PDB file of C-alpha atoms and ligand atoms in Angstrom:
ATOM      1  CA  MET A  19      79.586 101.730 111.020  1.00 85.00           C
ATOM      2  CA  PHE A  20      80.394  98.406 109.437  1.00 96.00           C
ATOM      3  CA  LYS A  21      81.757  94.989 110.205  1.00 98.00           C
ATOM      4  CA  ILE A  22      84.047  92.776 108.191  1.00 98.00           C
ATOM      5  CA  THR A  23      83.309  89.055 108.300  1.00 98.00           C
ATOM      6  CA  ALA A  24      85.243  86.123 106.865  1.00 98.00           C
ATOM      7  CA  VAL A  25      83.143  83.862 104.660  1.00 98.00           C
ATOM      8  CA  PRO A  26      85.119  80.649 104.066  1.00 98.00           C
ATOM      9  CA  ALA A  27      85.079  79.431 100.464  1.00 97.00           C
ATOM     10  CA  LEU A  28      86.653  76.751  98.260  1.00 97.00           C
ATOM     11  CA  GLN A  29      89.579  74.917  99.910  1.00 94.00           C
ATOM     12  CA  ASP A  30      91.077  77.620 102.118  1.00 97.00           C
ATOM     13  CA  ASN A  31      89.923  80.983 100.737  1.00 97.00           C
ATOM     14  CA  TYR A  32      88.285  83.728 102.736  1.00 98.00           C
ATOM     15  CA  ILE A  33      85.805  86.011 101.026  1.00 98.00           C
ATOM     16  CA  TRP A  34      85.759  89.112 103.221  1.00 98.00           C
ATOM     17  CA  VAL A  35      82.305  90.684 103.459  1.00 98.00           C
ATOM     18  CA  ILE A  36      81.988  94.317 104.542  1.00 98.00           C
ATOM     19  CA  HIS A  37      78.508  94.849 105.928  1.00 98.00           C
ATOM     20  CA  ASN A  38      76.158  96.872 108.087  1.00 98.00           C
ATOM     21  CA  ASP A  39      72.591  95.897 109.025  1.00 97.00           C
ATOM     22  CA  LEU A  40      71.301  96.211 105.463  1.00 98.00           C
ATOM     23  CA  HIS A  41      74.051  96.189 102.892  1.00 98.00           C
ATOM     24  CA  ALA A  42      77.206  94.289 102.001  1.00 98.00           C
ATOM     25  CA  ALA A  43      80.237  94.371  99.731  1.00 98.00           C
ATOM     26  CA  ALA A  44      82.219  91.221  98.935  1.00 98.00           C
ATOM     27  CA  VAL A  45      85.977  91.101  98.413  1.00 98.00           C
ATOM     28  CA  ASP A  46      87.301  88.436  96.005  1.00 98.00           C
ATOM     29  CA  PRO A  47      84.254  86.180  95.749  1.00 98.00           C
ATOM     30  CA  GLY A  48      85.830  83.026  94.363  1.00 98.00           C
ATOM     31  CA  GLU A  49      82.457  81.330  94.549  1.00 98.00           C
ATOM     32  CA  ALA A  50      78.937  82.674  94.849  1.00 98.00           C
ATOM     33  CA  ALA A  51      77.099  80.148  97.022  1.00 98.00           C
ATOM     34  CA  PRO A  52      78.688  80.964 100.397  1.00 98.00           C
ATOM     35  CA  VAL A  53      78.242  84.711  99.794  1.00 98.00           C
ATOM     36  CA  LEU A  54      74.594  84.273  98.812  1.00 98.00           C
ATOM     37  CA  ALA A  55      74.047  82.112 101.904  1.00 98.00           C
ATOM     38  CA  PHE A  56      75.668  84.755 104.141  1.00 98.00           C
ATOM     39  CA  LEU A  57      73.584  87.570 102.604  1.00 98.00           C
ATOM     40  CA  ASP A  58      70.440  85.479 102.982  1.00 98.00           C
ATOM     41  CA  ALA A  59      71.171  84.530 106.593  1.00 98.00           C
ATOM     42  CA  HIS A  60      71.699  88.177 107.591  1.00 98.00           C
ATOM     43  CA  GLY A  61      69.061  89.780 105.354  1.00 98.00           C
ATOM     44  CA  LEU A  62      71.671  91.789 103.432  1.00 98.00           C
ATOM     45  CA  GLN A  63      71.653  93.326  99.981  1.00 98.00           C
ATOM     46  CA  LEU A  64      74.885  93.123  97.961  1.00 98.00           C
ATOM     47  CA  GLU A  65      76.058  96.601  96.892  1.00 98.00           C
ATOM     48  CA  ALA A  66      79.513  96.109  95.411  1.00 98.00           C
ATOM     49  CA  ILE A  67      82.255  93.615  94.616  1.00 98.00           C
ATOM     50  CA  LEU A  68      85.944  94.364  95.157  1.00 98.00           C
ATOM     51  CA  CYS A  69      88.542  92.380  93.287  1.00 98.00           C
ATOM     52  CA  THR A  70      92.265  92.267  94.168  1.00 98.00           C
ATOM     53  CA  HIS A  71      93.443  90.163  91.181  1.00 98.00           C
ATOM     54  CA  ARG A  72      92.173  87.849  88.504  1.00 98.00           C
ATOM     55  CA  HIS A  73      92.914  84.338  89.821  1.00 98.00           C
ATOM     56  CA  ALA A  74      89.885  82.051  89.468  1.00 98.00           C
ATOM     57  CA  ASP A  75      89.613  81.475  93.211  1.00 98.00           C
ATOM     58  CA  HIS A  76      89.076  85.246  93.602  1.00 98.00           C
ATOM     59  CA  ILE A  77      86.709  85.974  90.688  1.00 98.00           C
ATOM     60  CA  GLY A  78      84.947  82.636  90.103  1.00 98.00           C
ATOM     61  CA  GLY A  79      81.719  83.693  91.826  1.00 98.00           C
ATOM     62  CA  ILE A  80      81.348  87.158  90.321  1.00 98.00           C
ATOM     63  CA  ALA A  81      79.193  86.252  87.298  1.00 98.00           C
ATOM     64  CA  GLU A  82      76.718  84.305  89.425  1.00 98.00           C
ATOM     65  CA  LEU A  83      76.550  87.034  92.075  1.00 98.00           C
ATOM     66  CA  ARG A  84      75.929  89.652  89.403  1.00 98.00           C
ATOM     67  CA  GLY A  85      73.145  87.478  88.022  1.00 97.00           C
ATOM     68  CA  VAL A  86      71.387  88.071  91.334  1.00 98.00           C
ATOM     69  CA  TYR A  87      72.716  91.559  92.220  1.00 97.00           C
ATOM     70  CA  ASN A  88      73.697  93.798  89.309  1.00 96.00           C
ATOM     71  CA  VAL A  89      76.428  95.558  91.285  1.00 98.00           C
ATOM     72  CA  PRO A  90      79.641  97.343  90.245  1.00 98.00           C
ATOM     73  CA  VAL A  91      82.896  95.373  90.308  1.00 98.00           C
ATOM     74  CA  HIS A  92      85.913  97.435  91.380  1.00 98.00           C
ATOM     75  CA  GLY A  93      89.366  96.210  90.420  1.00 98.00           C
ATOM     76  CA  ARG A  94      92.125  96.300  87.858  1.00 98.00           C
ATOM     77  CA  ARG A  95      90.968  95.624  84.307  1.00 97.00           C
ATOM     78  CA  HIS A  96      92.805  92.797  82.540  1.00 97.00           C
ATOM     79  CA  PRO A  97      92.049  90.617  79.495  1.00 96.00           C
ATOM     80  CA  GLY A  98      91.821  87.657  81.905  1.00 96.00           C
ATOM     81  CA  ASN A  99      89.213  89.378  84.068  1.00 97.00           C
ATOM     82  CA  PRO A 100      86.101  90.369  82.121  1.00 95.00           C
ATOM     83  CA  HIS A 101      84.132  91.315  85.255  1.00 98.00           C
ATOM     84  CA  ILE A 102      85.611  94.692  86.186  1.00 98.00           C
ATOM     85  CA  THR A 103      83.211  97.602  85.708  1.00 98.00           C
ATOM     86  CA  ARG A 104      85.471 100.209  87.317  1.00 98.00           C
ATOM     87  CA  ASP A 105      89.148 100.077  86.444  1.00 98.00           C
ATOM     88  CA  LEU A 106      91.321 101.105  89.410  1.00 98.00           C
ATOM     89  CA  HIS A 107      94.932 102.280  89.286  1.00 98.00           C
ATOM     90  CA  GLU A 108      97.646 103.420  91.688  1.00 98.00           C
ATOM     91  CA  GLY A 109      96.525 106.566  93.477  1.00 98.00           C
ATOM     92  CA  ASP A 110      92.815 106.113  92.721  1.00 98.00           C
ATOM     93  CA  ARG A 111      90.261 106.293  95.514  1.00 98.00           C
ATOM     94  CA  LEU A 112      87.202 104.115  95.902  1.00 98.00           C
ATOM     95  CA  ARG A 113      84.342 105.484  98.017  1.00 98.00           C
ATOM     96  CA  LEU A 114      81.783 103.084  99.432  1.00 98.00           C
ATOM     97  CA  ASP A 115      79.324 105.660 100.796  1.00 96.00           C
ATOM     98  CA  THR A 116      77.021 103.014 102.263  1.00 96.00           C
ATOM     99  CA  PHE A 117      79.726 102.112 104.746  1.00 97.00           C
ATOM    100  CA  GLY A 118      81.498 105.457 104.958  1.00 97.00           C
ATOM    101  CA  ILE A 119      84.727 103.898 103.683  1.00 98.00           C
ATOM    102  CA  VAL A 120      87.230 105.470 101.311  1.00 98.00           C
ATOM    103  CA  PHE A 121      89.877 103.106  99.966  1.00 98.00           C
ATOM    104  CA  ASP A 122      93.212 104.195  98.561  1.00 98.00           C
ATOM    105  CA  ILE A 123      94.362 101.970  95.734  1.00 98.00           C
ATOM    106  CA  LEU A 124      97.924 100.653  95.590  1.00 98.00           C
ATOM    107  CA  GLU A 125      99.267  98.617  92.702  1.00 98.00           C
ATOM    108  CA  ILE A 126     101.144  95.660  94.211  1.00 98.00           C
ATOM    109  CA  PRO A 127     102.519  93.473  91.380  1.00 98.00           C
ATOM    110  CA  GLY A 128     104.726  90.422  91.929  1.00 98.00           C
ATOM    111  CA  HIS A 129     102.039  87.726  92.381  1.00 98.00           C
ATOM    112  CA  LEU A 130     100.034  88.734  89.293  1.00 98.00           C
ATOM    113  CA  ASP A 131     100.552  91.903  87.257  1.00 98.00           C
ATOM    114  CA  ASP A 132      96.980  93.127  87.851  1.00 97.00           C
ATOM    115  CA  HIS A 133      97.134  92.817  91.658  1.00 98.00           C
ATOM    116  CA  ILE A 134      95.951  95.841  93.648  1.00 98.00           C
ATOM    117  CA  ALA A 135      95.421  96.523  97.360  1.00 98.00           C
ATOM    118  CA  PHE A 136      92.463  98.322  98.926  1.00 98.00           C
ATOM    119  CA  ILE A 137      93.576 100.430 101.882  1.00 98.00           C
ATOM    120  CA  ALA A 138      91.394 102.298 104.367  1.00 98.00           C
ATOM    121  CA  PRO A 139      92.203 103.398 107.946  1.00 97.00           C
ATOM    122  CA  GLN A 140      93.143 100.261 109.925  1.00 98.00           C
ATOM    123  CA  THR A 141      92.087  98.105 106.978  1.00 98.00           C
ATOM    124  CA  LEU A 142      94.059  96.364 104.238  1.00 98.00           C
ATOM    125  CA  PHE A 143      92.682  93.960 101.653  1.00 98.00           C
ATOM    126  CA  CYS A 144      95.819  92.489 100.085  1.00 98.00           C
ATOM    127  CA  GLY A 145      94.576  89.376  98.278  1.00 98.00           C
ATOM    128  CA  ASP A 146      97.436  86.952  97.644  1.00 98.00           C
ATOM    129  CA  VAL A 147     100.422  89.299  98.064  1.00 98.00           C
ATOM    130  CA  MET A 148     100.738  88.983 101.853  1.00 98.00           C
ATOM    131  CA  PHE A 149      99.492  86.036 103.907  1.00 98.00           C
ATOM    132  CA  GLY A 150      99.514  85.432 107.631  1.00 98.00           C
ATOM    133  CA  GLY A 151     103.222  84.756 108.211  1.00 98.00           C
ATOM    134  CA  GLY A 152     103.999  84.523 104.504  1.00 98.00           C
ATOM    135  CA  CYS A 153     103.584  85.883 100.996  1.00 98.00           C
ATOM    136  CA  GLY A 154     102.167  84.829  97.658  1.00 98.00           C
ATOM    137  CA  ARG A 155     103.978  83.040  94.888  1.00 97.00           C
ATOM    138  CA  ASN A 156     105.621  84.967  92.068  1.00 97.00           C
ATOM    139  CA  PHE A 157     103.531  83.960  89.011  1.00 98.00           C
ATOM    140  CA  GLU A 158     104.039  87.180  87.021  1.00 98.00           C
ATOM    141  CA  GLY A 159     106.475  90.051  87.216  1.00 98.00           C
ATOM    142  CA  THR A 160     109.681  89.799  89.217  1.00 98.00           C
ATOM    143  CA  LEU A 161     110.630  88.871  92.757  1.00 98.00           C
ATOM    144  CA  ALA A 162     111.944  92.425  93.075  1.00 98.00           C
ATOM    145  CA  GLN A 163     108.397  93.666  92.376  1.00 98.00           C
ATOM    146  CA  LEU A 164     106.935  91.264  94.941  1.00 98.00           C
ATOM    147  CA  HIS A 165     109.517  92.370  97.518  1.00 98.00           C
ATOM    148  CA  HIS A 166     108.760  96.032  96.813  1.00 98.00           C
ATOM    149  CA  SER A 167     104.999  95.449  97.033  1.00 98.00           C
ATOM    150  CA  LEU A 168     105.401  93.759 100.424  1.00 98.00           C
ATOM    151  CA  GLN A 169     107.604  96.590 101.674  1.00 98.00           C
ATOM    152  CA  ARG A 170     104.905  99.084 100.726  1.00 98.00           C
ATOM    153  CA  LEU A 171     102.336  97.111 102.701  1.00 98.00           C
ATOM    154  CA  ALA A 172     104.729  96.773 105.653  1.00 98.00           C
ATOM    155  CA  ALA A 173     105.017 100.576 105.727  1.00 98.00           C
ATOM    156  CA  LEU A 174     101.314 100.925 106.615  1.00 98.00           C
ATOM    157  CA  PRO A 175     100.499 101.835 110.239  1.00 98.00           C
ATOM    158  CA  ASP A 176     101.150  99.048 112.754  1.00 98.00           C
ATOM    159  CA  ASP A 177      97.479  98.762 113.729  1.00 98.00           C
ATOM    160  CA  THR A 178      96.331  98.142 110.141  1.00 98.00           C
ATOM    161  CA  ARG A 179      94.340  94.913 110.032  1.00 98.00           C
ATOM    162  CA  VAL A 180      95.535  92.576 107.300  1.00 98.00           C
ATOM    163  CA  TYR A 181      92.631  90.878 105.514  1.00 98.00           C
ATOM    164  CA  THR A 182      94.393  88.376 103.318  1.00 98.00           C
ATOM    165  CA  ALA A 183      92.659  85.801 101.145  1.00 97.00           C
ATOM    166  CA  HIS A 184      93.816  82.369 102.363  1.00 98.00           C
ATOM    167  CA  GLU A 185      94.090  80.429 105.618  1.00 98.00           C
ATOM    168  CA  TYR A 186      97.771  79.550 105.226  1.00 98.00           C
ATOM    169  CA  THR A 187      98.978  80.902 108.571  1.00 98.00           C
ATOM    170  CA  ALA A 188      99.853  77.620 110.319  1.00 98.00           C
ATOM    171  CA  ALA A 189     101.977  76.293 107.440  1.00 98.00           C
ATOM    172  CA  ASN A 190     103.617  79.688 106.955  1.00 98.00           C
ATOM    173  CA  LEU A 191     104.585  79.900 110.615  1.00 98.00           C
ATOM    174  CA  ARG A 192     106.248  76.461 110.491  1.00 98.00           C
ATOM    175  CA  PHE A 193     108.455  77.936 107.766  1.00 98.00           C
ATOM    176  CA  ALA A 194     108.951  81.166 109.723  1.00 98.00           C
ATOM    177  CA  LEU A 195     110.176  79.162 112.717  1.00 98.00           C
ATOM    178  CA  ALA A 196     112.662  77.272 110.509  1.00 98.00           C
ATOM    179  CA  CYS A 197     113.990  80.672 109.421  1.00 98.00           C
ATOM    180  CA  GLU A 198     114.127  82.114 112.957  1.00 98.00           C
ATOM    181  CA  PRO A 199     114.067  79.391 115.633  1.00 97.00           C
ATOM    182  CA  ASP A 200     114.831  81.945 118.376  1.00 96.00           C
ATOM    183  CA  ASN A 201     112.014  84.412 117.570  1.00 98.00           C
ATOM    184  CA  PRO A 202     109.569  84.300 120.533  1.00 98.00           C
ATOM    185  CA  ASP A 203     106.884  86.190 118.614  1.00 98.00           C
ATOM    186  CA  ILE A 204     106.721  83.386 116.063  1.00 98.00           C
ATOM    187  CA  ARG A 205     106.362  80.779 118.814  1.00 98.00           C
ATOM    188  CA  GLN A 206     103.587  82.782 120.458  1.00 98.00           C
ATOM    189  CA  ARG A 207     101.772  83.217 117.145  1.00 98.00           C
ATOM    190  CA  ILE A 208     102.036  79.475 116.466  1.00 98.00           C
ATOM    191  CA  THR A 209     100.308  78.817 119.797  1.00 98.00           C
ATOM    192  CA  GLU A 210      97.584  81.380 119.081  1.00 98.00           C
ATOM    193  CA  THR A 211      97.099  79.969 115.583  1.00 98.00           C
ATOM    194  CA  ARG A 212      96.737  76.431 116.914  1.00 98.00           C
ATOM    195  CA  LEU A 213      94.053  77.537 119.386  1.00 98.00           C
ATOM    196  CA  LEU A 214      92.109  79.466 116.738  1.00 98.00           C
ATOM    197  CA  ARG A 215      92.205  76.605 114.229  1.00 97.00           C
ATOM    198  CA  ALA A 216      91.219  74.076 116.891  1.00 98.00           C
ATOM    199  CA  ALA A 217      88.117  76.229 117.399  1.00 98.00           C
ATOM    200  CA  SER A 218      87.583  76.434 113.597  1.00 96.00           C
ATOM    201  CA  LEU A 219      88.161  80.193 113.715  1.00 97.00           C
ATOM    202  CA  PRO A 220      90.111  82.229 111.150  1.00 98.00           C
ATOM    203  CA  THR A 221      93.625  83.282 112.120  1.00 98.00           C
ATOM    204  CA  LEU A 222      92.941  86.513 110.232  1.00 98.00           C
ATOM    205  CA  PRO A 223      92.909  89.427 110.095  1.00 98.00           C
ATOM    206  CA  SER A 224      96.371  89.859 111.526  1.00 98.00           C
ATOM    207  CA  THR A 225      97.979  93.283 111.911  1.00 98.00           C
ATOM    208  CA  ILE A 226     100.915  94.916 110.182  1.00 98.00           C
ATOM    209  CA  ALA A 227     102.711  94.938 113.560  1.00 98.00           C
ATOM    210  CA  GLN A 228     102.219  91.179 113.920  1.00 98.00           C
ATOM    211  CA  GLU A 229     103.395  90.522 110.365  1.00 98.00           C
ATOM    212  CA  LYS A 230     106.481  92.697 110.824  1.00 98.00           C
ATOM    213  CA  ALA A 231     107.322  90.684 113.974  1.00 98.00           C
ATOM    214  CA  THR A 232     106.747  87.184 112.547  1.00 98.00           C
ATOM    215  CA  ASN A 233     106.604  87.158 108.735  1.00 98.00           C
ATOM    216  CA  PRO A 234     110.062  86.265 107.345  1.00 98.00           C
ATOM    217  CA  PHE A 235     109.287  87.941 104.013  1.00 98.00           C
ATOM    218  CA  LEU A 236     109.088  91.283 105.863  1.00 98.00           C
ATOM    219  CA  ARG A 237     112.247  90.524 107.877  1.00 98.00           C
ATOM    220  CA  CYS A 238     114.919  90.075 105.208  1.00 98.00           C
ATOM    221  CA  ALA A 239     117.432  92.229 107.136  1.00 97.00           C
ATOM    222  CA  GLN A 240     117.166  90.177 110.347  1.00 98.00           C
ATOM    223  CA  PRO A 241     120.553  88.652 111.302  1.00 97.00           C
ATOM    224  CA  GLU A 242     119.054  85.294 112.355  1.00 98.00           C
ATOM    225  CA  ILE A 243     117.320  84.871 108.973  1.00 98.00           C
ATOM    226  CA  ILE A 244     120.491  85.797 107.112  1.00 98.00           C
ATOM    227  CA  GLN A 245     122.514  83.336 109.228  1.00 98.00           C
ATOM    228  CA  THR A 246     119.994  80.551 108.571  1.00 98.00           C
ATOM    229  CA  LEU A 247     120.230  81.171 104.835  1.00 98.00           C
ATOM    230  CA  GLN A 248     124.033  81.407 104.940  1.00 98.00           C
ATOM    231  CA  ARG A 249     124.096  77.919 106.471  1.00 97.00           C
ATOM    232  CA  ARG A 250     122.053  76.876 103.419  1.00 97.00           C
ATOM    233  CA  GLY A 251     124.662  78.359 101.056  1.00 97.00           C
ATOM    234  CA  LEU A 252     123.566  81.976 100.592  1.00 97.00           C
ATOM    235  CA  THR A 253     126.460  84.346  99.848  1.00 97.00           C
ATOM    236  CA  ASP A 254     124.761  87.578  98.677  1.00 97.00           C
ATOM    237  CA  THR A 255     123.101  89.064 101.766  1.00 96.00           C
ATOM    238  CA  SER A 256     121.339  91.993 100.079  1.00 97.00           C
ATOM    239  CA  GLU A 257     117.661  92.235 101.047  1.00 97.00           C
ATOM    240  CA  LEU A 258     116.508  91.154  97.604  1.00 98.00           C
ATOM    241  CA  ALA A 259     118.858  88.137  97.571  1.00 98.00           C
ATOM    242  CA  VAL A 260     117.591  87.141 101.036  1.00 98.00           C
ATOM    243  CA  PHE A 261     113.990  87.591  99.899  1.00 98.00           C
ATOM    244  CA  THR A 262     114.636  85.519  96.756  1.00 98.00           C
ATOM    245  CA  ALA A 263     116.279  82.728  98.771  1.00 98.00           C
ATOM    246  CA  LEU A 264     113.347  82.708 101.238  1.00 98.00           C
ATOM    247  CA  ARG A 265     110.754  82.526  98.450  1.00 98.00           C
ATOM    248  CA  GLU A 266     112.609  79.679  96.711  1.00 97.00           C
ATOM    249  CA  TRP A 267     113.058  77.735  99.967  1.00 98.00           C
ATOM    250  CA  ARG A 268     109.389  78.247 100.858  1.00 97.00           C
ATOM    251  CA  ASP A 269     108.342  76.786  97.489  1.00 94.00           C
ATOM    252  CA  HIS A 270     109.960  73.470  98.458  1.00 93.00           C
ATOM    253  CA  PHE A 271     109.522  73.564 102.228  1.00 93.00           C
TER     254      PHE A 271
HETATM  255 ZN1   ZN B   9      96.260  84.581  93.436  1.00 67.39          ZN
END
């Protein structure tokens, strides 16, 4: 058995730590100090590092952590990420025997080219591709790739917990409500989010079911979203055109 705990880092990152009573694995450690403090406070030994993509706020703590714990780093190798010791590709499996977890690896480009997802039963680590109520920016690759990556994640079972890497939920839901003012699930999630943040608690993980009900980037065929965008001048109502219009609007929202 294992638990997964959010360790807040940097401005608004979460480093997710998988742990039992003795051992831990850290996902996207953008800085080392909060992970080391968490391990110390709980008497845990670091066993592995998982890396979804190479942005500095996801890999910035790896060198320092490996100075203390010489552990493997599982992720997609890239010239901009010198830390990876095991290169993972679409269809690979990653076993973490300590925790009895087997992850399936999905390649999910569209934020960065080297972005991968780690998927186990009821568990998704998706880095910066999906956020609570939103999605990542398109820095590399195409918006069609980002859309496709999100659709693959949305096809996971409804009860899959979504461990994404930033606390952006409140801002994303304000945008979601502008897209779909009549969606009661968005209003309910805004209320829940406000209560959690008022108590300084993470709004994550969410679930795939919750994201499908409230995240506009997974709802590009919804009539209310299409109508909202048409009022803003959209003419092409294909899913990709809707997705593209949403992503562009979100960038300036
Ligand atoms: Zn990123």
